[in-house]
PDB file of C-alpha atoms in Angstrom:
ATOM      1  CA  MET A   1     -11.323 -85.696  -3.652  1.00  0.00           C
ATOM      2  CA  THR A   2     -11.498 -83.031  -6.409  1.00  0.00           C
ATOM      3  CA  VAL A   3     -10.164 -83.934  -9.776  1.00  0.00           C
ATOM      4  CA  THR A   4      -8.271 -81.110 -11.491  1.00  0.00           C
ATOM      5  CA  PRO A   5      -9.393 -80.587 -15.054  1.00  0.00           C
ATOM      6  CA  THR A   6      -6.837 -81.659 -17.643  1.00  0.00           C
ATOM      7  CA  ARG A   7      -6.450 -78.179 -19.154  1.00  0.00           C
ATOM      8  CA  GLN A   8      -5.482 -76.830 -15.711  1.00  0.00           C
ATOM      9  CA  ARG A   9      -3.044 -79.680 -15.028  1.00  0.00           C
ATOM     10  CA  ILE A  10      -1.345 -78.917 -18.326  1.00  0.00           C
ATOM     11  CA  LEU A  11      -1.075 -75.237 -17.453  1.00  0.00           C
ATOM     12  CA  ASP A  12       0.251 -76.021 -13.987  1.00  0.00           C
ATOM     13  CA  ALA A  13       2.900 -78.354 -15.350  1.00  0.00           C
ATOM     14  CA  ALA A  14       3.886 -75.842 -18.012  1.00  0.00           C
ATOM     15  CA  ILE A  15       4.216 -73.078 -15.445  1.00  0.00           C
ATOM     16  CA  ASP A  16       6.520 -75.243 -13.314  1.00  0.00           C
ATOM     17  CA  LEU A  17       8.600 -76.580 -16.167  1.00  0.00           C
ATOM     18  CA  PHE A  18       8.914 -73.213 -18.046  1.00  0.00           C
ATOM     19  CA  GLY A  19       9.746 -71.487 -14.767  1.00  0.00           C
ATOM     20  CA  ARG A  20      12.440 -73.983 -13.746  1.00  0.00           C
ATOM     21  CA  ARG A  21      14.040 -74.691 -17.141  1.00  0.00           C
ATOM     22  CA  GLY A  22      12.965 -71.987 -19.524  1.00  0.00           C
ATOM     23  CA  VAL A  23      10.395 -71.989 -22.305  1.00  0.00           C
ATOM     24  CA  ASP A  24      12.809 -73.001 -25.068  1.00  0.00           C
ATOM     25  CA  ALA A  25      14.226 -75.931 -23.026  1.00  0.00           C
ATOM     26  CA  VAL A  26      10.872 -77.599 -22.468  1.00  0.00           C
ATOM     27  CA  SER A  27       9.008 -79.651 -25.122  1.00  0.00           C
ATOM     28  CA  LEU A  28       5.339 -80.497 -25.326  1.00  0.00           C
ATOM     29  CA  ASP A  29       6.288 -84.134 -24.908  1.00  0.00           C
ATOM     30  CA  GLU A  30       7.840 -83.275 -21.496  1.00  0.00           C
ATOM     31  CA  ILE A  31       4.728 -81.390 -20.455  1.00  0.00           C
ATOM     32  CA  ALA A  32       2.571 -84.325 -21.473  1.00  0.00           C
ATOM     33  CA  ARG A  33       4.745 -86.777 -19.492  1.00  0.00           C
ATOM     34  CA  ALA A  34       4.583 -84.513 -16.388  1.00  0.00           C
ATOM     35  CA  VAL A  35       0.796 -84.438 -16.627  1.00  0.00           C
ATOM     36  CA  GLY A  36       0.492 -88.152 -17.436  1.00  0.00           C
ATOM     37  CA  VAL A  37      -1.194 -87.721 -20.786  1.00  0.00           C
ATOM     38  CA  ARG A  38      -0.160 -88.009 -24.416  1.00  0.00           C
ATOM     39  CA  LYS A  39       1.169 -85.133 -26.443  1.00  0.00           C
ATOM     40  CA  GLN A  40      -2.021 -85.220 -28.510  1.00  0.00           C
ATOM     41  CA  THR A  41      -3.993 -84.346 -25.354  1.00  0.00           C
ATOM     42  CA  VAL A  42      -1.828 -81.301 -24.832  1.00  0.00           C
ATOM     43  CA  LEU A  43      -2.359 -80.279 -28.396  1.00  0.00           C
ATOM     44  CA  TYR A  44      -6.121 -80.743 -28.068  1.00  0.00           C
ATOM     45  CA  TRP A  45      -6.186 -78.015 -25.358  1.00  0.00           C
ATOM     46  CA  PHE A  46      -3.349 -75.926 -26.778  1.00  0.00           C
ATOM     47  CA  PRO A  47      -2.934 -76.370 -30.592  1.00  0.00           C
ATOM     48  CA  SER A  48       0.713 -75.139 -30.431  1.00  0.00           C
ATOM     49  CA  LYS A  49       3.455 -74.457 -27.966  1.00  0.00           C
ATOM     50  CA  ASP A  50       3.034 -70.761 -28.627  1.00  0.00           C
ATOM     51  CA  GLU A  51      -0.611 -70.956 -27.597  1.00  0.00           C
ATOM     52  CA  LEU A  52       0.369 -72.812 -24.456  1.00  0.00           C
ATOM     53  CA  VAL A  53       2.971 -70.195 -23.578  1.00  0.00           C
ATOM     54  CA  ASP A  54       0.385 -67.423 -24.172  1.00  0.00           C
ATOM     55  CA  ALA A  55      -2.098 -69.312 -21.911  1.00  0.00           C
ATOM     56  CA  VAL A  56       0.559 -69.666 -19.224  1.00  0.00           C
ATOM     57  CA  LEU A  57       1.381 -65.970 -19.253  1.00  0.00           C
ATOM     58  CA  GLU A  58      -2.333 -65.073 -19.190  1.00  0.00           C
ATOM     59  CA  ALA A  59      -2.936 -67.412 -16.246  1.00  0.00           C
ATOM     60  CA  VAL A  60       0.006 -66.023 -14.265  1.00  0.00           C
ATOM     61  CA  ALA A  61      -1.066 -62.442 -14.996  1.00  0.00           C
ATOM     62  CA  ALA A  62      -4.633 -63.217 -13.955  1.00  0.00           C
ATOM     63  CA  GLU A  63      -3.439 -64.854 -10.745  1.00  0.00           C
ATOM     64  CA  LEU A  64      -1.318 -61.813  -9.907  1.00  0.00           C
ATOM     65  CA  HIS A  65      -4.166 -59.517 -10.731  1.00  0.00           C
ATOM     66  CA  LEU A  66      -6.563 -61.365  -8.400  1.00  0.00           C
ATOM     67  CA  ALA A  67      -3.992 -61.434  -5.583  1.00  0.00           C
ATOM     68  CA  ILE A  68      -3.295 -57.753  -5.822  1.00  0.00           C
ATOM     69  CA  GLU A  69      -7.039 -56.782  -5.995  1.00  0.00           C
ATOM     70  CA  ALA A  70      -7.757 -58.967  -2.946  1.00  0.00           C
ATOM     71  CA  ALA A  71      -4.827 -57.409  -1.071  1.00  0.00           C
ATOM     72  CA  ILE A  72      -6.013 -53.839  -1.870  1.00  0.00           C
ATOM     73  CA  ARG A  73      -9.589 -54.644  -0.791  1.00  0.00           C
ATOM     74  CA  SER A  74      -8.568 -56.221   2.510  1.00  0.00           C
ATOM     75  CA  ALA A  75      -5.923 -53.674   3.597  1.00  0.00           C
ATOM     76  CA  ASP A  76      -6.624 -50.832   5.952  1.00  0.00           C
ATOM     77  CA  ASP A  77      -7.068 -47.307   4.576  1.00  0.00           C
ATOM     78  CA  ASP A  78      -3.510 -46.432   5.544  1.00  0.00           C
ATOM     79  CA  PRO A  79      -1.507 -46.132   2.336  1.00  0.00           C
ATOM     80  CA  LEU A  80       1.585 -47.719   3.861  1.00  0.00           C
ATOM     81  CA  ASP A  81      -0.514 -50.704   4.953  1.00  0.00           C
ATOM     82  CA  ARG A  82      -1.829 -51.000   1.377  1.00  0.00           C
ATOM     83  CA  VAL A  83       1.713 -50.912  -0.115  1.00  0.00           C
ATOM     84  CA  ASP A  84       2.648 -53.610   2.400  1.00  0.00           C
ATOM     85  CA  ALA A  85      -0.407 -55.674   1.357  1.00  0.00           C
ATOM     86  CA  VAL A  86       0.448 -55.391  -2.385  1.00  0.00           C
ATOM     87  CA  ILE A  87       4.089 -56.443  -1.772  1.00  0.00           C
ATOM     88  CA  GLU A  88       2.852 -59.363   0.279  1.00  0.00           C
ATOM     89  CA  ALA A  89       0.387 -60.308  -2.457  1.00  0.00           C
ATOM     90  CA  VAL A  90       3.092 -60.251  -5.181  1.00  0.00           C
ATOM     91  CA  PHE A  91       5.459 -62.423  -3.137  1.00  0.00           C
ATOM     92  CA  ARG A  92       2.861 -64.942  -1.906  1.00  0.00           C
ATOM     93  CA  PRO A  93       2.509 -66.762  -5.234  1.00  0.00           C
ATOM     94  CA  ALA A  94       6.312 -66.831  -5.641  1.00  0.00           C
ATOM     95  CA  VAL A  95       6.730 -68.264  -2.155  1.00  0.00           C
ATOM     96  CA  ARG A  96       4.115 -70.963  -2.888  1.00  0.00           C
ATOM     97  CA  ARG A  97       5.529 -71.625  -6.324  1.00  0.00           C
ATOM     98  CA  PRO A  98       9.139 -70.514  -6.801  1.00  0.00           C
ATOM     99  CA  ALA A  99       8.894 -71.470 -10.475  1.00  0.00           C
ATOM    100  CA  LEU A 100       6.880 -68.315 -11.012  1.00  0.00           C
ATOM    101  CA  LEU A 101      10.049 -66.317 -10.474  1.00  0.00           C
ATOM    102  CA  GLY A 102      11.598 -68.325 -13.307  1.00  0.00           C
ATOM    103  CA  LEU A 103       8.646 -67.232 -15.502  1.00  0.00           C
ATOM    104  CA  VAL A 104       9.436 -63.581 -14.656  1.00  0.00           C
ATOM    105  CA  ARG A 105      12.935 -64.268 -15.910  1.00  0.00           C
ATOM    106  CA  GLU A 106      11.542 -65.768 -19.153  1.00  0.00           C
ATOM    107  CA  VAL A 107       9.354 -62.707 -19.816  1.00  0.00           C
ATOM    108  CA  SER A 108      12.569 -60.694 -20.521  1.00  0.00           C
ATOM    109  CA  ARG A 109      13.443 -63.244 -23.185  1.00  0.00           C
ATOM    110  CA  LEU A 110      10.079 -63.321 -24.961  1.00  0.00           C
ATOM    111  CA  PRO A 111       9.630 -62.051 -28.491  1.00  0.00           C
ATOM    112  CA  ASP A 112       8.210 -58.491 -28.580  1.00  0.00           C
ATOM    113  CA  ALA A 113       4.646 -59.493 -29.628  1.00  0.00           C
ATOM    114  CA  ARG A 114       4.305 -61.933 -26.677  1.00  0.00           C
ATOM    115  CA  ALA A 115       5.828 -59.526 -24.193  1.00  0.00           C
ATOM    116  CA  ASP A 116       3.403 -56.866 -25.477  1.00  0.00           C
ATOM    117  CA  ARG A 117       0.508 -59.153 -24.736  1.00  0.00           C
ATOM    118  CA  LEU A 118       1.675 -59.744 -21.234  1.00  0.00           C
ATOM    119  CA  ARG A 119       2.248 -56.021 -20.701  1.00  0.00           C
ATOM    120  CA  ARG A 120      -1.356 -55.407 -21.735  1.00  0.00           C
ATOM    121  CA  HIS A 121      -2.507 -57.727 -18.963  1.00  0.00           C
ATOM    122  CA  VAL A 122      -0.253 -56.086 -16.359  1.00  0.00           C
ATOM    123  CA  GLN A 123      -0.384 -52.452 -17.486  1.00  0.00           C
ATOM    124  CA  PRO A 124      -3.751 -51.619 -15.848  1.00  0.00           C
ATOM    125  CA  LEU A 125      -2.369 -52.827 -12.482  1.00  0.00           C
ATOM    126  CA  VAL A 126       0.759 -50.713 -12.918  1.00  0.00           C
ATOM    127  CA  GLU A 127      -1.233 -47.619 -13.895  1.00  0.00           C
ATOM    128  CA  ARG A 128      -3.611 -48.065 -10.999  1.00  0.00           C
ATOM    129  CA  GLY A 129      -0.653 -48.392  -8.572  1.00  0.00           C
ATOM    130  CA  ILE A 130       1.034 -45.239  -9.927  1.00  0.00           C
ATOM    131  CA  GLU A 131      -2.223 -43.312  -9.691  1.00  0.00           C
ATOM    132  CA  TYR A 132      -2.782 -44.485  -6.105  1.00  0.00           C
ATOM    133  CA  LEU A 133       0.735 -43.499  -5.107  1.00  0.00           C
ATOM    134  CA  ALA A 134       0.336 -40.045  -6.723  1.00  0.00           C
ATOM    135  CA  LEU A 135      -3.037 -39.496  -5.006  1.00  0.00           C
ATOM    136  CA  GLU A 136      -1.706 -40.427  -1.541  1.00  0.00           C
ATOM    137  CA  MET A 137       1.363 -38.207  -2.156  1.00  0.00           C
ATOM    138  CA  ASP A 138      -0.960 -35.325  -3.082  1.00  0.00           C
ATOM    139  CA  LYS A 139      -2.902 -35.850   0.171  1.00  0.00           C
ATOM    140  CA  GLY A 140       0.348 -35.842   2.107  1.00  0.00           C
ATOM    141  CA  ARG A 141      -0.159 -39.389   3.354  1.00  0.00           C
ATOM    142  CA  LEU A 142       2.974 -40.580   1.524  1.00  0.00           C
ATOM    143  CA  ARG A 143       6.258 -38.778   1.062  1.00  0.00           C
ATOM    144  CA  ARG A 144       6.440 -36.858  -2.168  1.00  0.00           C
ATOM    145  CA  GLY A 145       8.372 -38.718  -4.908  1.00  0.00           C
ATOM    146  CA  ASP A 146       8.002 -39.951  -8.464  1.00  0.00           C
ATOM    147  CA  PRO A 147       5.248 -42.581  -8.207  1.00  0.00           C
ATOM    148  CA  GLY A 148       6.319 -44.201 -11.476  1.00  0.00           C
ATOM    149  CA  LEU A 149       9.885 -44.657 -10.354  1.00  0.00           C
ATOM    150  CA  ILE A 150       8.825 -45.989  -6.953  1.00  0.00           C
ATOM    151  CA  ALA A 151       6.589 -48.562  -8.677  1.00  0.00           C
ATOM    152  CA  GLY A 152       9.460 -49.360 -10.995  1.00  0.00           C
ATOM    153  CA  LEU A 153      11.952 -49.856  -8.178  1.00  0.00           C
ATOM    154  CA  ALA A 154       9.589 -52.220  -6.427  1.00  0.00           C
ATOM    155  CA  TYR A 155       8.999 -54.110  -9.686  1.00  0.00           C
ATOM    156  CA  ALA A 156      12.747 -54.252 -10.381  1.00  0.00           C
ATOM    157  CA  THR A 157      13.361 -55.729  -6.922  1.00  0.00           C
ATOM    158  CA  VAL A 158      10.818 -58.515  -7.496  1.00  0.00           C
ATOM    159  CA  THR A 159      12.026 -59.253 -11.021  1.00  0.00           C
ATOM    160  CA  GLY A 160      15.637 -58.986  -9.963  1.00  0.00           C
ATOM    161  CA  ILE A 161      15.159 -62.071  -7.862  1.00  0.00           C
ATOM    162  CA  ALA A 162      14.559 -64.006 -11.038  1.00  0.00           C
ATOM    163  CA  THR A 163      16.947 -62.272 -13.388  1.00  0.00           C
ATOM    164  CA  GLU A 164      19.895 -61.634 -11.124  1.00  0.00           C
ATOM    165  CA  PRO A 165      20.093 -64.472  -8.583  1.00  0.00           C
ATOM    166  CA  GLU A 166      23.878 -64.631  -8.732  1.00  0.00           C
ATOM    167  CA  VAL A 167      24.171 -60.962  -7.727  1.00  0.00           C
ATOM    168  CA  LEU A 168      21.827 -61.618  -4.830  1.00  0.00           C
ATOM    169  CA  ARG A 169      23.833 -64.718  -3.768  1.00  0.00           C
ATOM    170  CA  ALA A 170      26.962 -62.551  -3.794  1.00  0.00           C
ATOM    171  CA  VAL A 171      25.439 -60.394  -1.020  1.00  0.00           C
ATOM    172  CA  GLY A 172      24.329 -63.389   0.977  1.00  0.00           C
ATOM    173  CA  TRP A 173      20.814 -63.994  -0.213  1.00  0.00           C
ATOM    174  CA  ARG A 174      19.780 -67.601  -0.518  1.00  0.00           C
ATOM    175  CA  PRO A 175      17.202 -68.534  -3.167  1.00  0.00           C
ATOM    176  CA  ASP A 176      14.949 -70.602  -0.877  1.00  0.00           C
ATOM    177  CA  LEU A 177      11.608 -69.923   0.871  1.00  0.00           C
ATOM    178  CA  ALA A 178      13.317 -68.266   3.865  1.00  0.00           C
ATOM    179  CA  GLY A 179      15.355 -66.099   1.475  1.00  0.00           C
ATOM    180  CA  LEU A 180      12.228 -65.050  -0.381  1.00  0.00           C
ATOM    181  CA  ARG A 181      10.503 -64.147   2.872  1.00  0.00           C
ATOM    182  CA  ARG A 182      13.580 -62.208   4.006  1.00  0.00           C
ATOM    183  CA  LEU A 183      13.666 -60.269   0.721  1.00  0.00           C
ATOM    184  CA  ARG A 184      10.009 -59.596   0.862  1.00  0.00           C
ATOM    185  CA  ASP A 185      10.291 -58.220   4.401  1.00  0.00           C
ATOM    186  CA  GLU A 186      13.223 -56.051   3.528  1.00  0.00           C
ATOM    187  CA  LEU A 187      11.384 -54.577   0.517  1.00  0.00           C
ATOM    188  CA  ARG A 188       8.335 -53.921   2.654  1.00  0.00           C
ATOM    189  CA  ALA A 189      10.487 -52.211   5.325  1.00  0.00           C
ATOM    190  CA  PHE A 190      12.382 -50.213   2.730  1.00  0.00           C
ATOM    191  CA  LEU A 191       9.208 -48.975   1.007  1.00  0.00           C
ATOM    192  CA  ARG A 192       7.580 -48.162   4.313  1.00  0.00           C
ATOM    193  CA  SER A 193      10.623 -46.078   5.393  1.00  0.00           C
ATOM    194  CA  ALA A 194      10.994 -44.404   1.919  1.00  0.00           C
ATOM    195  CA  LEU A 195       7.290 -43.525   1.618  1.00  0.00           C
ATOM    196  CA  SER A 196       6.541 -42.487   5.171  1.00  0.00           C
ATOM    197  CA  PRO A 197       5.617 -38.805   5.227  1.00  0.00           C
ATOM    198  CA  THR A 198       7.600 -38.356   8.425  1.00  0.00           C
ATOM    199  CA  SER A 199      10.862 -39.739   6.918  1.00  0.00           C
TER     200      SER A 199
END
């Protein structure tokens, strides 16, 4: 049996608690209880709640970055297959850990300095995606469109799950694993249809 290091256990508990209840609603004491350690142990690894929040955001961004990179490397050369793979990679962590969607919601509530730090982690991925879409459009392998807006629409769909669940419920979406899979599949089909050069 592998023992998970204390620092990682603290990060995992913070991701789950922040994602389910919000950053402001969770104390370091609660995180310590969830991990089974004292608050002083949490403070040993993360000297303040702000530093823990920053570490959580960095860990989530790094996980997303690795998942997207792996998806891009493993996908076929067909640009529609690569778009599918990236959408799958973005949803996979959320399906495994629904609290990640709550963290997406929390990002919109962060102070500007912290949101800027998160953007710096994510921005290279966004820029790479936009450049890729533009290149494939130039080659005629994807329908011509505004690659920035297309990337933005895909992002808005994913973040909308976290920020607008009541709107989604009103149209019959259920916030469970099956609902996430259904939404992922609809987004993939929509983007495939919208980007197909024969559409």
